[in-house]
mmCIF file with all atom_site columns, C-alpha atoms in Angstrom:
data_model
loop_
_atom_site.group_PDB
_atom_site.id
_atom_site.type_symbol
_atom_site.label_atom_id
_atom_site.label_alt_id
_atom_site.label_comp_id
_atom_site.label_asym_id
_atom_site.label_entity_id
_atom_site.label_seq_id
_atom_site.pdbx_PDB_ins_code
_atom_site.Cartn_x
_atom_site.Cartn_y
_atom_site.Cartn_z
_atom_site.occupancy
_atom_site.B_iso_or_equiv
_atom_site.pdbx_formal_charge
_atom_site.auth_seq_id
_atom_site.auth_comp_id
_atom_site.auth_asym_id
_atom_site.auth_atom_id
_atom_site.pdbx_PDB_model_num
ATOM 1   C CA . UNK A 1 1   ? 34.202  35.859 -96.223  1.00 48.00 ? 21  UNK A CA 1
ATOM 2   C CA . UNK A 1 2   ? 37.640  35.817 -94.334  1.00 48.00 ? 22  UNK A CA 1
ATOM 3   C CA . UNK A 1 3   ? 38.511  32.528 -96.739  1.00 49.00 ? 23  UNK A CA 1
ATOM 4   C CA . UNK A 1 4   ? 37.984  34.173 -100.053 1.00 46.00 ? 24  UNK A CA 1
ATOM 5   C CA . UNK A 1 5   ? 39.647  37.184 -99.480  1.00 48.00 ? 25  UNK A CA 1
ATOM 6   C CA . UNK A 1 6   ? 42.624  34.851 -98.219  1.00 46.00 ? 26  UNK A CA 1
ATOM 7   C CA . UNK A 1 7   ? 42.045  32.820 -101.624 1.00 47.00 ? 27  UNK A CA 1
ATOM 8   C CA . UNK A 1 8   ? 42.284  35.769 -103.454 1.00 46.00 ? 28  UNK A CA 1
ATOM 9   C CA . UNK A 1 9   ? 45.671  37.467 -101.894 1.00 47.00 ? 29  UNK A CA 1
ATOM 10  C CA . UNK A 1 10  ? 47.064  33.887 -102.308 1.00 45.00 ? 30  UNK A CA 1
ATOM 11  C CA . UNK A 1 11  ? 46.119  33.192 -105.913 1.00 45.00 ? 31  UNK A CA 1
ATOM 12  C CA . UNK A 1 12  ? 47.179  37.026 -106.685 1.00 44.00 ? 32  UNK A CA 1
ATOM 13  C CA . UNK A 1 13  ? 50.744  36.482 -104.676 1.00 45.00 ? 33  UNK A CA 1
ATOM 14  C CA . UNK A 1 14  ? 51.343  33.308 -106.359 1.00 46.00 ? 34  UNK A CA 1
ATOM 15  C CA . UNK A 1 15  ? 50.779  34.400 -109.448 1.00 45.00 ? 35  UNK A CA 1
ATOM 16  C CA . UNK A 1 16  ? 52.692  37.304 -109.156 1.00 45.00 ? 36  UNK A CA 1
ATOM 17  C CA . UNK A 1 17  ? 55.507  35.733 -107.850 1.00 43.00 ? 37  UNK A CA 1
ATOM 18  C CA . UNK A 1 18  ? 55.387  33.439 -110.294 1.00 44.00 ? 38  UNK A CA 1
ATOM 19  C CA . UNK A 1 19  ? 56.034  35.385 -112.731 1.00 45.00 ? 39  UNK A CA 1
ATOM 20  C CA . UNK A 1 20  ? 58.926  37.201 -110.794 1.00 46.00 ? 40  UNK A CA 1
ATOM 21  C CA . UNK A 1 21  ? 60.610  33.584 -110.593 1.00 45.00 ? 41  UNK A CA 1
ATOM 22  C CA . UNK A 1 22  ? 59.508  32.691 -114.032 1.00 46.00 ? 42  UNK A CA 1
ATOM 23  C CA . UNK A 1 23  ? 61.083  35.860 -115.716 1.00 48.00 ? 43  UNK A CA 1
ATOM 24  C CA . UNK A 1 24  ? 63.626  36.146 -113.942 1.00 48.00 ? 44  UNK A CA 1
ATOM 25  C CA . UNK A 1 25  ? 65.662  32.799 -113.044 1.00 55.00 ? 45  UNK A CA 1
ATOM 26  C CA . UNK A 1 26  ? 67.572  33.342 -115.949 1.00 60.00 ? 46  UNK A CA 1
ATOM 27  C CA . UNK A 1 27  ? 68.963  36.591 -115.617 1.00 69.00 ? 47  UNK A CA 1
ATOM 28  C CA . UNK A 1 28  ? 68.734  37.264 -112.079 1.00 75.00 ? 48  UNK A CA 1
ATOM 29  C CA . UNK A 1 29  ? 66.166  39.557 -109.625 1.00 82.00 ? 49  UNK A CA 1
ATOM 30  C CA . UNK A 1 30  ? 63.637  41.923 -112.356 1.00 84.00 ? 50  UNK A CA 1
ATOM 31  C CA . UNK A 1 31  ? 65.290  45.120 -112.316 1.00 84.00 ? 51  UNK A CA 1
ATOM 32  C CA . UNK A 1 32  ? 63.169  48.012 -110.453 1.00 89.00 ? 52  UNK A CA 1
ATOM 33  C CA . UNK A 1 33  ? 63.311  51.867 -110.178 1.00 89.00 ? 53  UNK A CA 1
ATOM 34  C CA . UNK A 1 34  ? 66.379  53.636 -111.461 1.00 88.00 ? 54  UNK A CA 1
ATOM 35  C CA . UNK A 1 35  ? 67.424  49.892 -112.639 1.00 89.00 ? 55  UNK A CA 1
ATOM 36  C CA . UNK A 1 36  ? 65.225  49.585 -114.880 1.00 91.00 ? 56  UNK A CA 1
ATOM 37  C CA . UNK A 1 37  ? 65.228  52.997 -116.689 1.00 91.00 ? 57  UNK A CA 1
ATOM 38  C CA . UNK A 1 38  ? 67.209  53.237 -119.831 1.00 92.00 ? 58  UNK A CA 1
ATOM 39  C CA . UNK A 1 39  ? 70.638  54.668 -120.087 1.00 94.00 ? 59  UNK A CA 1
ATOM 40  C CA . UNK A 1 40  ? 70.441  58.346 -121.255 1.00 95.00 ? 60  UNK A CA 1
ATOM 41  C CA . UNK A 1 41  ? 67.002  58.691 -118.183 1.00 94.00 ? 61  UNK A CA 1
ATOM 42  C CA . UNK A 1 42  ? 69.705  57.189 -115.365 1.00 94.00 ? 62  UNK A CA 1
ATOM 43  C CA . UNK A 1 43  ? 72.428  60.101 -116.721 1.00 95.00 ? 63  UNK A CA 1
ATOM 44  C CA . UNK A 1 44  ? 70.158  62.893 -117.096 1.00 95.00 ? 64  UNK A CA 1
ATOM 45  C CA . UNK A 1 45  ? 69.173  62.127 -113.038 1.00 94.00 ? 65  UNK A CA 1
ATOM 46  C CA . UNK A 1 46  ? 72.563  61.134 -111.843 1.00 92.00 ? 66  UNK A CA 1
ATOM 47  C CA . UNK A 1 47  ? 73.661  65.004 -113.743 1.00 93.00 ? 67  UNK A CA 1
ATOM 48  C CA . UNK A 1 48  ? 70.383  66.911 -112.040 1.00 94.00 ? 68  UNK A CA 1
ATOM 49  C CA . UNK A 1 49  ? 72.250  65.575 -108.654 1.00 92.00 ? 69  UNK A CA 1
ATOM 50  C CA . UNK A 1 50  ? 75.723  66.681 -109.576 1.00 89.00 ? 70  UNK A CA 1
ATOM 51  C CA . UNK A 1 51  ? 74.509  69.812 -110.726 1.00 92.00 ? 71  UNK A CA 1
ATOM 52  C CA . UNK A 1 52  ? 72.648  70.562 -107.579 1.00 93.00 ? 72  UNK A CA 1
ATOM 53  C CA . UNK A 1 53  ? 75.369  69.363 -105.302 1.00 90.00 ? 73  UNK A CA 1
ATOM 54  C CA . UNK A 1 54  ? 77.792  72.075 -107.213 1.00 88.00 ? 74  UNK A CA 1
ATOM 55  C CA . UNK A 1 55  ? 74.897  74.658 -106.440 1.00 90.00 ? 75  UNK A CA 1
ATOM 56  C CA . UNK A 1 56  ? 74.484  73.376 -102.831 1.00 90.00 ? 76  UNK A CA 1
ATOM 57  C CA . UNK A 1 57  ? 78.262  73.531 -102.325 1.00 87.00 ? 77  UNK A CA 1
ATOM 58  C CA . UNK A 1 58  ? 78.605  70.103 -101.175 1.00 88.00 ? 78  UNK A CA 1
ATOM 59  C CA . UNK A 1 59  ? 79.962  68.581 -104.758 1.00 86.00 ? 79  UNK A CA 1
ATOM 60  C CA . UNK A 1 60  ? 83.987  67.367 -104.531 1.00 83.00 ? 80  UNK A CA 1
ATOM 61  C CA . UNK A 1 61  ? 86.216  68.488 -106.550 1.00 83.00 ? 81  UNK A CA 1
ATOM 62  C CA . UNK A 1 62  ? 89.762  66.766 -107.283 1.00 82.00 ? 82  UNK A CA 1
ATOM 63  C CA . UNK A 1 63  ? 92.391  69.005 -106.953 1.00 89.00 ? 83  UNK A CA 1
ATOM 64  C CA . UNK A 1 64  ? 95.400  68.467 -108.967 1.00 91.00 ? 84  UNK A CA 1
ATOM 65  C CA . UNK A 1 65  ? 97.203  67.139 -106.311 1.00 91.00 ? 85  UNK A CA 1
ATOM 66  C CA . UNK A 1 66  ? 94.542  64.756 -105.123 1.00 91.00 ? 86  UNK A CA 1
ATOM 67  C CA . UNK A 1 67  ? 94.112  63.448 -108.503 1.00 91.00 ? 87  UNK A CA 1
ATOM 68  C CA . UNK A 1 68  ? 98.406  62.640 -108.640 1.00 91.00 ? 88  UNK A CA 1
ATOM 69  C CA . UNK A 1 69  ? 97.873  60.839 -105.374 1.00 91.00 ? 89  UNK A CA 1
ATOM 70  C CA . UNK A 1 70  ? 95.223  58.500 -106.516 1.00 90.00 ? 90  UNK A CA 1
ATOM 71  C CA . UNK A 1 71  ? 96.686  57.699 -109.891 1.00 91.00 ? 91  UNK A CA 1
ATOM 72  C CA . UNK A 1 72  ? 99.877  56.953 -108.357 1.00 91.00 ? 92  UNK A CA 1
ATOM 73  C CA . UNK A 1 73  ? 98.203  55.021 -106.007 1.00 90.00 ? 93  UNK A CA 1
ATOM 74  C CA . UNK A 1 74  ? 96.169  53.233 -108.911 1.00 88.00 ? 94  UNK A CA 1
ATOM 75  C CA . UNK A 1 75  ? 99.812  52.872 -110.149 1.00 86.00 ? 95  UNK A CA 1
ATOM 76  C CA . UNK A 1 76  ? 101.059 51.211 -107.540 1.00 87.00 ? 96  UNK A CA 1
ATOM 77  C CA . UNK A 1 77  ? 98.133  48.490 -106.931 1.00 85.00 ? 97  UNK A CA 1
ATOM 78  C CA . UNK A 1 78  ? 98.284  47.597 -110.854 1.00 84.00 ? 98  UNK A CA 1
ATOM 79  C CA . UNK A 1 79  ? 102.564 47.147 -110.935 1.00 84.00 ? 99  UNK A CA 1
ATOM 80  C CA . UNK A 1 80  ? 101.868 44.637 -107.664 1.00 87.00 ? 100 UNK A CA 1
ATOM 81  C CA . UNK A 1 81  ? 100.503 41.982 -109.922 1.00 88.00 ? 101 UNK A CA 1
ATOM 82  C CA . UNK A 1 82  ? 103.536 40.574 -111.650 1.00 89.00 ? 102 UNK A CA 1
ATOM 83  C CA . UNK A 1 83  ? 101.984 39.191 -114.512 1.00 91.00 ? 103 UNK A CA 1
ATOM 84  C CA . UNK A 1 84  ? 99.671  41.419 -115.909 1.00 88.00 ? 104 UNK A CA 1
ATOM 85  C CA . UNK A 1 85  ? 103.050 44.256 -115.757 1.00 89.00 ? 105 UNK A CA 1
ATOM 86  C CA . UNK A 1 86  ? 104.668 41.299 -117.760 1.00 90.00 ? 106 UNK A CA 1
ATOM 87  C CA . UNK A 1 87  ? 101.725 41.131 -120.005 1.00 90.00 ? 107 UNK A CA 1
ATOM 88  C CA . UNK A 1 88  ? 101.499 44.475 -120.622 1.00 87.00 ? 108 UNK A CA 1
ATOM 89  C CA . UNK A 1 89  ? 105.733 45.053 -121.359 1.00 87.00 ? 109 UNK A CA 1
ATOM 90  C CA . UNK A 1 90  ? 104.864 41.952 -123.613 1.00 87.00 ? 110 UNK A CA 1
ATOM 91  C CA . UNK A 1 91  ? 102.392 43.660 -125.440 1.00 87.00 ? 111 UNK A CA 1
ATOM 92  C CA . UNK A 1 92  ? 104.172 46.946 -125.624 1.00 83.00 ? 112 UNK A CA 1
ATOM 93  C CA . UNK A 1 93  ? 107.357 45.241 -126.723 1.00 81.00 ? 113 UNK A CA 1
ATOM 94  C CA . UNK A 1 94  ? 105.537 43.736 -130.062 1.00 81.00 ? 114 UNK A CA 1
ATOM 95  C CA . UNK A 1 95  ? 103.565 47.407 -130.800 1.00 79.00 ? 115 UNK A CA 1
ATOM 96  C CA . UNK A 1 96  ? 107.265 48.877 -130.671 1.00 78.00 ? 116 UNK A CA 1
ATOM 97  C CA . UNK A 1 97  ? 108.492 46.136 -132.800 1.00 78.00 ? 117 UNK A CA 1
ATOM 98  C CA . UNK A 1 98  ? 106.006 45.836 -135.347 1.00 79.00 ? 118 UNK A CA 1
ATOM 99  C CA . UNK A 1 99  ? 105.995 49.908 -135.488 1.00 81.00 ? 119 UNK A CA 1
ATOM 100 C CA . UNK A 1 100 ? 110.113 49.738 -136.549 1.00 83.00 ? 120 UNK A CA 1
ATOM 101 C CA . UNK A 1 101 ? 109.289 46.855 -139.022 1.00 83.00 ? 121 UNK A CA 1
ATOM 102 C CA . UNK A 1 102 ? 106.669 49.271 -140.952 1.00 84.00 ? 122 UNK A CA 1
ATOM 103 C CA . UNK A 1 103 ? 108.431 52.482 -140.368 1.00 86.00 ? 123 UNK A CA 1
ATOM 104 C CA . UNK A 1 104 ? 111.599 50.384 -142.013 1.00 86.00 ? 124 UNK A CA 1
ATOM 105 C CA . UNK A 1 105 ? 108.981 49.217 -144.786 1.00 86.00 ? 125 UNK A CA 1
ATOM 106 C CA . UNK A 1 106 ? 108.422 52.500 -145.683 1.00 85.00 ? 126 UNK A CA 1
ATOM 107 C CA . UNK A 1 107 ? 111.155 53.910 -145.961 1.00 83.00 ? 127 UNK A CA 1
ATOM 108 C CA . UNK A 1 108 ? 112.739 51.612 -148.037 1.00 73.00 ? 128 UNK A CA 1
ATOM 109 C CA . UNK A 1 109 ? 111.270 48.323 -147.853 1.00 56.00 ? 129 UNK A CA 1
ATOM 110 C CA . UNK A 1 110 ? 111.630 45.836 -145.624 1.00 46.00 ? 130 UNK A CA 1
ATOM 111 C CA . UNK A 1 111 ? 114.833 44.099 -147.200 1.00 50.00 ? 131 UNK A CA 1
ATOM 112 C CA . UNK A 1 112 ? 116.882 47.132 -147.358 1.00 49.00 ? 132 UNK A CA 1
ATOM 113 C CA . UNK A 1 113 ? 115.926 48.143 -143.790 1.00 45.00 ? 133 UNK A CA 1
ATOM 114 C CA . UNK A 1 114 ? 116.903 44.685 -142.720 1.00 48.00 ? 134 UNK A CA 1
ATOM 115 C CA . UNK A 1 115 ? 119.977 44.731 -144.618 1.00 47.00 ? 135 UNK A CA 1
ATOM 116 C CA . UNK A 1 116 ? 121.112 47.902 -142.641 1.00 49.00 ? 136 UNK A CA 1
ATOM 117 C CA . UNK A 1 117 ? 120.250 46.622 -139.451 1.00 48.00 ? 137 UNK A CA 1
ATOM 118 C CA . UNK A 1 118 ? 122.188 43.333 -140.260 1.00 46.00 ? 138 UNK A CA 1
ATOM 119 C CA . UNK A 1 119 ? 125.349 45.185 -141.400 1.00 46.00 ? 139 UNK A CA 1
ATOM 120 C CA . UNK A 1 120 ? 125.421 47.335 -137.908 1.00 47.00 ? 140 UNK A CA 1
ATOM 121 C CA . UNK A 1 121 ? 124.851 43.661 -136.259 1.00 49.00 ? 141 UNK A CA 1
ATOM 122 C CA . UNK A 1 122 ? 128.035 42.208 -137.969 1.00 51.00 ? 142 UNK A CA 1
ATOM 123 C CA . UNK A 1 123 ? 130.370 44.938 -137.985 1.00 48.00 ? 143 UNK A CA 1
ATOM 124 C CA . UNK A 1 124 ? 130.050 44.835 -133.992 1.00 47.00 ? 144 UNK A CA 1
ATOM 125 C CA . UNK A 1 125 ? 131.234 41.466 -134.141 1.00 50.00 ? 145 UNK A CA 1
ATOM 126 C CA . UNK A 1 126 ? 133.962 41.577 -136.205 1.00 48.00 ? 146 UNK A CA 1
ATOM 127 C CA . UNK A 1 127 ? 135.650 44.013 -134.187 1.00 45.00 ? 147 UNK A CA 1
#
């Protein structure tokens, strides 16, 4: 009796676990609990808790001073990295320039707004 009810919690295991392995090996462990719940379920519980922690008294709340101090401190971990502050001056640089090219477009098109620009160019040379 002791061997079949062995048999039986191996052949359930191993078939449960196979298909654990066999569903998930692709995209990693199966997700369980609050995991596995949609979207919109994992907000509505994650707001019940906020709502009773600002009941309870124990919620934090940022301060506008607090909140300064970890921006700036956001600030000053992002500016560290040398290239992405490049990246981003690069990227502002061509919205600012492509910006004056169709403000210039429309307001007179883009020949005449050149033509003004060019004129201010020269004239600092010659003199």
């Amino acid at each position: 009796m002791a061997t079949s009810k062995e048999s039986g919690k191996s052949a359930g295991s191993s078939g449960g676990s196979a298909q654990k392995s066999g569903g998930g090996s692709g995209s990693g462990p199966a997700k369980r609990g609050f995991a596995a719940m949609d979207q919109n379920q994992q907000r509505e519980i994650a707001s019940k808790g906020g709502q009773a922690a600002h009941q309870k008294g124990t919620a934090h709340e940022f301060d506008s001073e607090e909140a300064r101090r970890a921006g700036q401190k956001g600030g000053e971990a992002v500016s560290r990295n040398r290239a992405h502050m490049a990246d981003i001056g690069r990227k502002g640089g061509e919205s600012r320039q492509s910006a004056s090219r169709a403000a210039a477009a429309a307001a007179g098109g883009a020949a005449s707004g050149s033509g003004t620009k060019g004129g201010s160019r020269q004239g600092s040379k010659e003199q």
